Coordinates of C-alpha atoms and ligand atoms in Angstrom, one line a residue:
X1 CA -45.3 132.5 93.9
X2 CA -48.0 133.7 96.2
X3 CA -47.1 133.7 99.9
X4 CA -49.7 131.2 101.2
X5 CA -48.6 129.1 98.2
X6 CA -44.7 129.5 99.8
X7 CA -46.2 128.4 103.3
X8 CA -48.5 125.4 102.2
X9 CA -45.7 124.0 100.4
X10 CA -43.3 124.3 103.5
X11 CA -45.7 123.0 105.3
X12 CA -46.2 119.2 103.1
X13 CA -42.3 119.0 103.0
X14 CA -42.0 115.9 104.8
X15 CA -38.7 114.9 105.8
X16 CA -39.2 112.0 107.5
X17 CA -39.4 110.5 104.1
X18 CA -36.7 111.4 102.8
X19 CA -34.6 110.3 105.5
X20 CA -36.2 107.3 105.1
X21 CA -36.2 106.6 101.3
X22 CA -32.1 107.6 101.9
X23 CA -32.1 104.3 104.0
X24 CA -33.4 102.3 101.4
X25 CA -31.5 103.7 98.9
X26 CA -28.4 102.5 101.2
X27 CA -29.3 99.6 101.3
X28 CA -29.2 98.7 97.1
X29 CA -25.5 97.6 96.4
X30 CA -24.5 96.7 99.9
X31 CA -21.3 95.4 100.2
X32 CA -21.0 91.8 102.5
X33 CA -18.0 93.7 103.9
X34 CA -18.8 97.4 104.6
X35 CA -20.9 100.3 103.1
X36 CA -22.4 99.8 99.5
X37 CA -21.1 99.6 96.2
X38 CA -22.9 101.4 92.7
X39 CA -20.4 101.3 90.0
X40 CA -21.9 103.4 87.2
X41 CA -23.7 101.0 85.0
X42 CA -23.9 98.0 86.7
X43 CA -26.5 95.9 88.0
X44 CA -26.4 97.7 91.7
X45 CA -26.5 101.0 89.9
X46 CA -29.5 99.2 87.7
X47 CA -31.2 98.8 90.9
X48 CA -30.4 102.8 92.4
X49 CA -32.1 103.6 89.7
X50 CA -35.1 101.6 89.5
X51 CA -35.7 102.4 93.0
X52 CA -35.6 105.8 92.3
X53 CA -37.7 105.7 89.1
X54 CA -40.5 103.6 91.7
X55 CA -40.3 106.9 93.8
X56 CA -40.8 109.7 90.9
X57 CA -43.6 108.0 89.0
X58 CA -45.3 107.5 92.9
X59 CA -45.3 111.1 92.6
X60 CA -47.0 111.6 89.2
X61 CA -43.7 113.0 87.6
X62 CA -43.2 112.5 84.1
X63 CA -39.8 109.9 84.2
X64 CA -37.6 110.8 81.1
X65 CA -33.8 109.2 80.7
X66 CA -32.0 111.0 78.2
X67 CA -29.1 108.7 75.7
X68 CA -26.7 109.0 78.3
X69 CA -28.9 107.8 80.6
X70 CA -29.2 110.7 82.7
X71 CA -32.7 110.3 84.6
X72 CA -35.0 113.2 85.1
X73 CA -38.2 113.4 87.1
X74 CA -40.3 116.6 86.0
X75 CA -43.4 117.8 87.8
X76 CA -44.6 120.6 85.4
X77 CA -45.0 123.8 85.8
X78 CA -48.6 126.1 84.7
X79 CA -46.3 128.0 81.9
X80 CA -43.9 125.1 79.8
X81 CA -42.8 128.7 77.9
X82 CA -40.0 129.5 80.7
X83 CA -36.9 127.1 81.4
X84 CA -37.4 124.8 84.1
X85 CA -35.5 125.0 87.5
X86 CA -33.7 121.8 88.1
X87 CA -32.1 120.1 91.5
X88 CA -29.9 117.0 91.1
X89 CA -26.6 114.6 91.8
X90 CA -26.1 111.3 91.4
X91 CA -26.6 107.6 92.9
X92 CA -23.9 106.2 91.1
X93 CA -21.2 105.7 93.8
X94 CA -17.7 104.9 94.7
X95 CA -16.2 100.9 96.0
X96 CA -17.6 100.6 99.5
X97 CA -19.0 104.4 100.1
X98 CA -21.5 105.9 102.2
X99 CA -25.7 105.9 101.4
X100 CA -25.2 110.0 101.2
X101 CA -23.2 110.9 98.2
X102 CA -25.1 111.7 95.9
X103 CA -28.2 110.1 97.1
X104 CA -28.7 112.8 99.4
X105 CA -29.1 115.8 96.3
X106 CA -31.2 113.5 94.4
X107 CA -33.6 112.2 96.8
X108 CA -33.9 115.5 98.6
X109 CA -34.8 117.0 95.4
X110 CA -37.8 114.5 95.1
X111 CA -39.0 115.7 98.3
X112 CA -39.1 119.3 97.2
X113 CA -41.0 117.9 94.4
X114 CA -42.9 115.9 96.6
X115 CA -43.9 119.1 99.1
X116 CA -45.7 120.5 96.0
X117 CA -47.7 117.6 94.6
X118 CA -48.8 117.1 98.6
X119 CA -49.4 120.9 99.2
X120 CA -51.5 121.0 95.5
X121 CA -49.7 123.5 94.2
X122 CA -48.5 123.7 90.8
X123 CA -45.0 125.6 90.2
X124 CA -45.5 128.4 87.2
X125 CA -42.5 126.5 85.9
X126 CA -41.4 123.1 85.7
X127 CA -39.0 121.9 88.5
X128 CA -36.7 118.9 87.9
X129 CA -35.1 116.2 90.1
X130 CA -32.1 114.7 88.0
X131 CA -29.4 111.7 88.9
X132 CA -26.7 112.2 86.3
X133 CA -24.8 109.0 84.7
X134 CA -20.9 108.1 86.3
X135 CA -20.5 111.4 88.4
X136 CA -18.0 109.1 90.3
X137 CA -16.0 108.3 87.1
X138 CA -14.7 105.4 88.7
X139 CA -15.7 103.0 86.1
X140 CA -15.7 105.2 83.3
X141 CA -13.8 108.2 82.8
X142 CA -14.2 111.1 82.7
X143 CA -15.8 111.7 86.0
X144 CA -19.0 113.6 86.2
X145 CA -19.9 112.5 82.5
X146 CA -23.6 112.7 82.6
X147 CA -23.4 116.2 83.2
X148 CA -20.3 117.4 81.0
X149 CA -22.5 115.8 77.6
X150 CA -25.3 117.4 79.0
X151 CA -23.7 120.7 78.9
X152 CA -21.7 120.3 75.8
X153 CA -18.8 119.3 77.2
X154 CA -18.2 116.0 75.8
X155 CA -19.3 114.8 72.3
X156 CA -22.7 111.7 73.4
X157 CA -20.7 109.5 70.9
X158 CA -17.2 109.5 72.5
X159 CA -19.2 109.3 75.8
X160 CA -20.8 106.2 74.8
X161 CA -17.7 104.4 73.1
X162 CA -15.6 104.7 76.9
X163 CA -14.4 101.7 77.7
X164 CA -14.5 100.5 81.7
X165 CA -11.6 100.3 83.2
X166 CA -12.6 97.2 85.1
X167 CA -13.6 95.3 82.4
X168 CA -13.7 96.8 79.3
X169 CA -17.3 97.2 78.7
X170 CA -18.2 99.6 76.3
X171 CA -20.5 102.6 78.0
X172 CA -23.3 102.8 75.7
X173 CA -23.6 98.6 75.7
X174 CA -23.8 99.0 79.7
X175 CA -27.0 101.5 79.2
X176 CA -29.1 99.3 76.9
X177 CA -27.8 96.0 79.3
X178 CA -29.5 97.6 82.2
X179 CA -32.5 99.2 80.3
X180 CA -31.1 102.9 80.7
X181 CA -30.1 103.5 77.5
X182 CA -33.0 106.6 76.9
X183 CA -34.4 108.3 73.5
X184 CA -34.3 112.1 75.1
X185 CA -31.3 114.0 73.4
X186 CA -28.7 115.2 76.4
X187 CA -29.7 118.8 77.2
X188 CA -33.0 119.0 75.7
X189 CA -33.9 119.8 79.2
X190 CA -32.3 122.9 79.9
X191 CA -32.5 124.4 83.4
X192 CA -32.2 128.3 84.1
X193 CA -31.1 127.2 87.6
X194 CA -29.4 124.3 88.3
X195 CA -29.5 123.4 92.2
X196 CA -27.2 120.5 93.8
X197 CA -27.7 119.6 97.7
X198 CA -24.4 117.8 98.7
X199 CA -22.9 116.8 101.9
X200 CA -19.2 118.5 102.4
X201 CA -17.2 115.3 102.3
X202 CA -14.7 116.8 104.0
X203 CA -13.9 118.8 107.2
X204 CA -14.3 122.2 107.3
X205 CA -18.3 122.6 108.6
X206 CA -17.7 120.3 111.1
X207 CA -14.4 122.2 112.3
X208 CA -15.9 125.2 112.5
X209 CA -19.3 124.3 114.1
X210 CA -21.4 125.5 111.2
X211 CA -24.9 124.4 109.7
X212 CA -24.3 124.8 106.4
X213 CA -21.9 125.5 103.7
X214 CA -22.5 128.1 100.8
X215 CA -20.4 126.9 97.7
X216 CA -19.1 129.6 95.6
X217 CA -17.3 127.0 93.0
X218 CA -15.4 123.8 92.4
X219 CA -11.2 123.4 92.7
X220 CA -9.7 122.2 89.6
X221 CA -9.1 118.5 89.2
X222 CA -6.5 116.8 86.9
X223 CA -6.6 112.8 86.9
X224 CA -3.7 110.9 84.7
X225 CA -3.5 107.1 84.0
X226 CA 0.3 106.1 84.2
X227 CA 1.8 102.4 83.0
X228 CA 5.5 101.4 84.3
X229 CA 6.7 98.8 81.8
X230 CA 10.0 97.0 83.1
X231 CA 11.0 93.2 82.8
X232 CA 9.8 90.4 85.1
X233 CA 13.0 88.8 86.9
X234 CA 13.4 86.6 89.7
X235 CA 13.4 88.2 93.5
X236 CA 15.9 86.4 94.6
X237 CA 18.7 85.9 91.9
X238 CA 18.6 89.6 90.2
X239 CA 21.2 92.0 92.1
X240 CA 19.7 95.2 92.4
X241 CA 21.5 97.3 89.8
X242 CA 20.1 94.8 86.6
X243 CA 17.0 95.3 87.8
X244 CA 14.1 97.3 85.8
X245 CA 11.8 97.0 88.7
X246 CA 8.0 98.4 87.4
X247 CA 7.2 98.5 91.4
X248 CA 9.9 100.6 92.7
X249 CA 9.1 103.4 89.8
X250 CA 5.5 103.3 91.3
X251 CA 6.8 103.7 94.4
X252 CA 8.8 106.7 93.6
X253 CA 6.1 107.6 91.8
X254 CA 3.1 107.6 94.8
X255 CA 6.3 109.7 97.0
X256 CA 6.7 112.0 94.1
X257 CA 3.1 113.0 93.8
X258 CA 3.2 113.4 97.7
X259 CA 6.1 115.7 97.7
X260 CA 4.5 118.0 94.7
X261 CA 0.9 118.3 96.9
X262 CA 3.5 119.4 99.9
X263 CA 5.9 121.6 97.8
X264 CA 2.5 123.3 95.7
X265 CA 0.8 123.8 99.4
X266 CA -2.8 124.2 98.4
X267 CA -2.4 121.0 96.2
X268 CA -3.9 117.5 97.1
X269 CA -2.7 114.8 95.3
X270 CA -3.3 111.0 95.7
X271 CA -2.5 108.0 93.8
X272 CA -6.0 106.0 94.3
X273 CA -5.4 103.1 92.1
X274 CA -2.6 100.5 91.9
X275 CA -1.5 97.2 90.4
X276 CA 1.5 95.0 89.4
X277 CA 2.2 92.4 86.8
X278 CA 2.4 89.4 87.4
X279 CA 1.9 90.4 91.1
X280 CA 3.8 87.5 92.3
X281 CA 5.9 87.5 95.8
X282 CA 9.0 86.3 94.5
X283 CA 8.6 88.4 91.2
X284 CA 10.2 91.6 90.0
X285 CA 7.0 93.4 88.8
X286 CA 7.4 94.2 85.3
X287 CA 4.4 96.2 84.7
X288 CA 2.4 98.3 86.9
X289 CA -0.8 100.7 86.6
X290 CA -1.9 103.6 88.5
X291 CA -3.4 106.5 88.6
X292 CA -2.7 110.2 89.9
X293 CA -5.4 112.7 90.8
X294 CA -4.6 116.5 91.4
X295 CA -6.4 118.6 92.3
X296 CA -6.0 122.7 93.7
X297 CA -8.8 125.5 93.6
X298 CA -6.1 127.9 91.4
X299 CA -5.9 126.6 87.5
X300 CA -2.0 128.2 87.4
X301 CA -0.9 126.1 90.4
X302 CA -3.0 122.7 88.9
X303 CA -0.8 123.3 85.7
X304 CA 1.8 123.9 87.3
X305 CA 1.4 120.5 89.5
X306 CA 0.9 118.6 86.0
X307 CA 3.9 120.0 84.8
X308 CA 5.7 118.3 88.0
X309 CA 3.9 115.3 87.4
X310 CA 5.5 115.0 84.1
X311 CA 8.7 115.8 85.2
X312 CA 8.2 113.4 87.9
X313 CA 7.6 110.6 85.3
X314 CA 10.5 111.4 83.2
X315 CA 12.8 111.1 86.0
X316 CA 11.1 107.9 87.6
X317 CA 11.8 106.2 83.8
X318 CA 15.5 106.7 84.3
X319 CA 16.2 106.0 87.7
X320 CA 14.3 102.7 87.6
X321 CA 15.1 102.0 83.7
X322 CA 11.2 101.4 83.2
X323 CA 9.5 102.6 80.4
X324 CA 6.5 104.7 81.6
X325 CA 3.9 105.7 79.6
X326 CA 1.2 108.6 81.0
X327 CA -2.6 109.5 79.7
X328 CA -4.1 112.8 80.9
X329 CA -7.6 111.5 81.5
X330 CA -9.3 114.4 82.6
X331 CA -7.9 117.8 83.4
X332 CA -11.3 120.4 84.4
X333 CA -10.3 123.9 85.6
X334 CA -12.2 125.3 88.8
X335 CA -15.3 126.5 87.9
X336 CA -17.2 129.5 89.8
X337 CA -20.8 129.3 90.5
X338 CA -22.9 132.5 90.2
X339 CA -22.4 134.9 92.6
X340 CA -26.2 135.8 92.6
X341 CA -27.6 132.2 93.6
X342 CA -24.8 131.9 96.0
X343 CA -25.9 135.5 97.6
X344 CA -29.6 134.5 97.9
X345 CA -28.7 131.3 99.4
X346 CA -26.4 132.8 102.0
X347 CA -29.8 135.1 103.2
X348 CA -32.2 132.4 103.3
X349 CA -29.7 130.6 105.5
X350 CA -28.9 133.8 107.8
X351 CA -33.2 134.1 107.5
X352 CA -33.4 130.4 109.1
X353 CA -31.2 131.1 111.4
X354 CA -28.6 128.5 110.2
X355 CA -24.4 128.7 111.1
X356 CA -22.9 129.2 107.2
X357 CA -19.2 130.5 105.6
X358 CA -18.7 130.7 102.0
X359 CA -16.1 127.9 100.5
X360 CA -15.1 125.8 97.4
X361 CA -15.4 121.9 96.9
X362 CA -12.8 120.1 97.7
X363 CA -15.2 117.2 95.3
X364 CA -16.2 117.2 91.7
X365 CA -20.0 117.5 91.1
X366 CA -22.4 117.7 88.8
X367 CA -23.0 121.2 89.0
X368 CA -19.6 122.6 87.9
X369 CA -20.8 120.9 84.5
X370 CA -24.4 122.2 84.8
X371 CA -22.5 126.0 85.7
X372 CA -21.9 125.7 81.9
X373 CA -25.3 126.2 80.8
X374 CA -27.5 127.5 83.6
X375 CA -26.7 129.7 87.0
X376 CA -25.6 127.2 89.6
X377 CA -25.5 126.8 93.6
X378 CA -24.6 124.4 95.7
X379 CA -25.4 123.7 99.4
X380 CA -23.4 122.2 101.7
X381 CA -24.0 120.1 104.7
X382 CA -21.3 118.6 107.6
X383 CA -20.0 115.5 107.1
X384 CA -19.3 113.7 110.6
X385 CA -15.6 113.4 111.0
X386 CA -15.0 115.1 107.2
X387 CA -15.1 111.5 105.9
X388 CA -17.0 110.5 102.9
X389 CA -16.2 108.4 100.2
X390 CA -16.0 105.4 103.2
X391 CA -18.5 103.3 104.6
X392 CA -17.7 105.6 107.6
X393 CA -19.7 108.5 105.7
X394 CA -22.4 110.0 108.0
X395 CA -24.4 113.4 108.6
X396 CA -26.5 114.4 111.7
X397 CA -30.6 114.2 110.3
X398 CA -30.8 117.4 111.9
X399 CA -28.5 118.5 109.1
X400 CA -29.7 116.7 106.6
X401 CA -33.4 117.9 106.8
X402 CA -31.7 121.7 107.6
X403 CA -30.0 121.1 104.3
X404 CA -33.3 120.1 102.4
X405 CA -35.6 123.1 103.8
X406 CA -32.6 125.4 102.4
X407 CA -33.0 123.8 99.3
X408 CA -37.0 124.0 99.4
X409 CA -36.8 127.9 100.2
X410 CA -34.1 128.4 97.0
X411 CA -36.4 127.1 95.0
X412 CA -39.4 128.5 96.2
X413 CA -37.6 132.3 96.3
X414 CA -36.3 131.4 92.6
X415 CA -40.1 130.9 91.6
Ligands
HGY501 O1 -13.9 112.8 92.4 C1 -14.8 113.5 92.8 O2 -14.5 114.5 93.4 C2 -16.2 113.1 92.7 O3 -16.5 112.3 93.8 N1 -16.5 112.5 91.5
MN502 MN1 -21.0 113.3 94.9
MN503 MN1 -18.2 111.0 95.3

């Protein structure tokens, strides 16, 4: 684009706005007890999304959801010929988390939408804000499963037949409950960049002082469901060595994983999710259900930490006499992001003047689904303490609007 085109834009981005519309946006789902809570699908995540829908059609865009109820907002372009450019994440969130996961890629791509509607200018291509369906995978699994159907990954019908693990609801009944079950087939709106604006969730911007983080890629991540089956017994009559104890295999179990992160070195693993049957005090369990996520940025060592895992399990069976039963639910092998994007980015940052180091998430995000089927970059900004995924989450507004601009000026040098 022409370079007074480049400078009137810059010039409407307002990011006062968006700063503000990511307080509202906190404020749908808030937990009595501490940060907010948008389970994919439910009624809070009903409300994200209305609330975000309210904001894209103030701006004129054309709202489209597709049938896995990915949400789009499109401000269009002078040519329709060339593939659009999209920026996105998600507003689906985790139990109890922060108002910037997520939030923060989505709404800050509505403001670089917004910056051209206010400056008049019309891209020559159509730009795209999307919000993706269950990135968290919390509810539903796999995680990030808005964005694998959208680029092929994961058959729409499957997608739609996942059952909750909360409550068994089926995925495609939870769309059409809360109105998001769209007509637009997943993909028919196919970006030749795919932008995602992130905070770091974890520590290393803040460590080193930096502004801004340039991701080259995502770390592989391997999540497995595992169910202990031993026998119910009372606590106080059963001597130790008749026991088939469902709670001491998890604990061996949540140890076990620990040790294989330690031994594996670049390996995190954590068991997230817990619970016993009948989860009485005075009761041997004798079933329990939990779940192990893996994850490492080399594909060798994550296979190799599965392996262990399994290993782990086999041995945990015998020493506890429990039957244990294990379901790989997802296993997704680091994905690079192109080298090109993630070069451009790194000079408009040095060109602003802004602190930056090359690195890989730690997190899963949309865009290492999205690297599938266009060229993808991420940008990363400090999370206060490296905590995310807490009520505790926070980033300086100083970053957060630094983080936006860098977006505005990828997309406007992309133009
Ligand atoms: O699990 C993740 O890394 C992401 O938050 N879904
Ligand atoms: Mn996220
Ligand atoms: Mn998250």
């Amino acid at each position: 684009m022409h370079e007074n085109m480049n400078v009137a834009v810059c010039a409407a981005f307002e990011p006062e706005l968006l700063l503000e519309q990511l307080r509202l946006l906190g404020t749908v789902g808030k937990e009595s007890t501490a940060g907010r809570t948008r389970l994919a699908l439910t009624d809070a995540d009903r409300e994200g999304r209305d609330t975000v829908v309210g904001w894209m059609r103030e701006l004129g865009l054309a709202v489209h959801v597709d049938r896995i109820g990915n949400l789009f907002g499109v401000l269009d372009g002078s040519s329709s010929e060339e593939a659009p450019l999209m920026m996105g994440s998600h507003i689906d969130t985790v139990r109890m988390a922060g108002h910037l996961d997520g939030a923060y890629g989505v709404l800050a791509a509505l403001a670089v939408l917004r910056a051209f509607r206010r400056a008049g200018v019309t891209p020559p291509r159509s730009l795209v804000a999307g919000a993706f369906t269950n990135e968290e995978g919390v509810r539903f699994q796999p995680d990030m499963l808005g964005s694998l159907v959208t680029a092929g990954g994961f058959p729409l019908d499957l997608a739609l037949n996942r059952l909750a693990m909360d409550d068994g609801a089926r995925l495609g009944d939870e769309l059409k409950r809360i109105g998001y079950a769209g007509e637009m087939e997943p993909g028919a709106l196919r970006p030749r960049e795919y932008f995602e604006l992130h905070v770091e969730q974890g520590p290393v911007l803040e460590d080193e002082g930096r502004q801004i983080g340039i991701v080259e890629g995502v770390q592989g991540i391997s999540w497995t469901r595992v169910v202990l089956s031993g026998a119910a017994n009372h606590a106080g009559t059963t001597p130790t060595r008749l026991r088939k104890d469902a709670g001491y295999a998890a604990g061996l179990i949540i140890t076990g994983v620990r040790s294989i992160a330690e031994a594996l070195e670049t390996t995190v693993g954590t068991v997230g999710s817990i619970g016993f049957e009948p989860g009485l005090i005075n009761v041997i369990p004798s079933g329990a259900e939990l779940t192990v996520d893996l994850r490492d940025p080399d594909e060798g060592r994550l296979l190799e930490a599965e392996r262990r895992l399994d290993e782990l399990l086999h041995e945990v069976s015998i020493r506890a006499h429990v039957d244990v039963r294990s379901e790989r639910l997802v296993h997704f092998a680091p994905v690079p992001f192109s080298q090109e994007l993630v070069a451009m980015i790194e000079r408009l940052a040095e060109e602003r003047g802004l602190s930056h180091r090359r690195m890989i998430s730690g997190a899963g995000h949309d865009a290492q689904m999205m690297a599938r089927i266009a060229g993808v970059a991420m940008i990363f900004v400090p999370s206060a303490g490296g905590v995310s995924h807490s009520p505790d989450e926070r980033t300086s507004d100083e970053d957060l609007i630094a983080g936006a601009r860098l977006l505005l000026d990828a997309v406007l040098q992309r133009l």
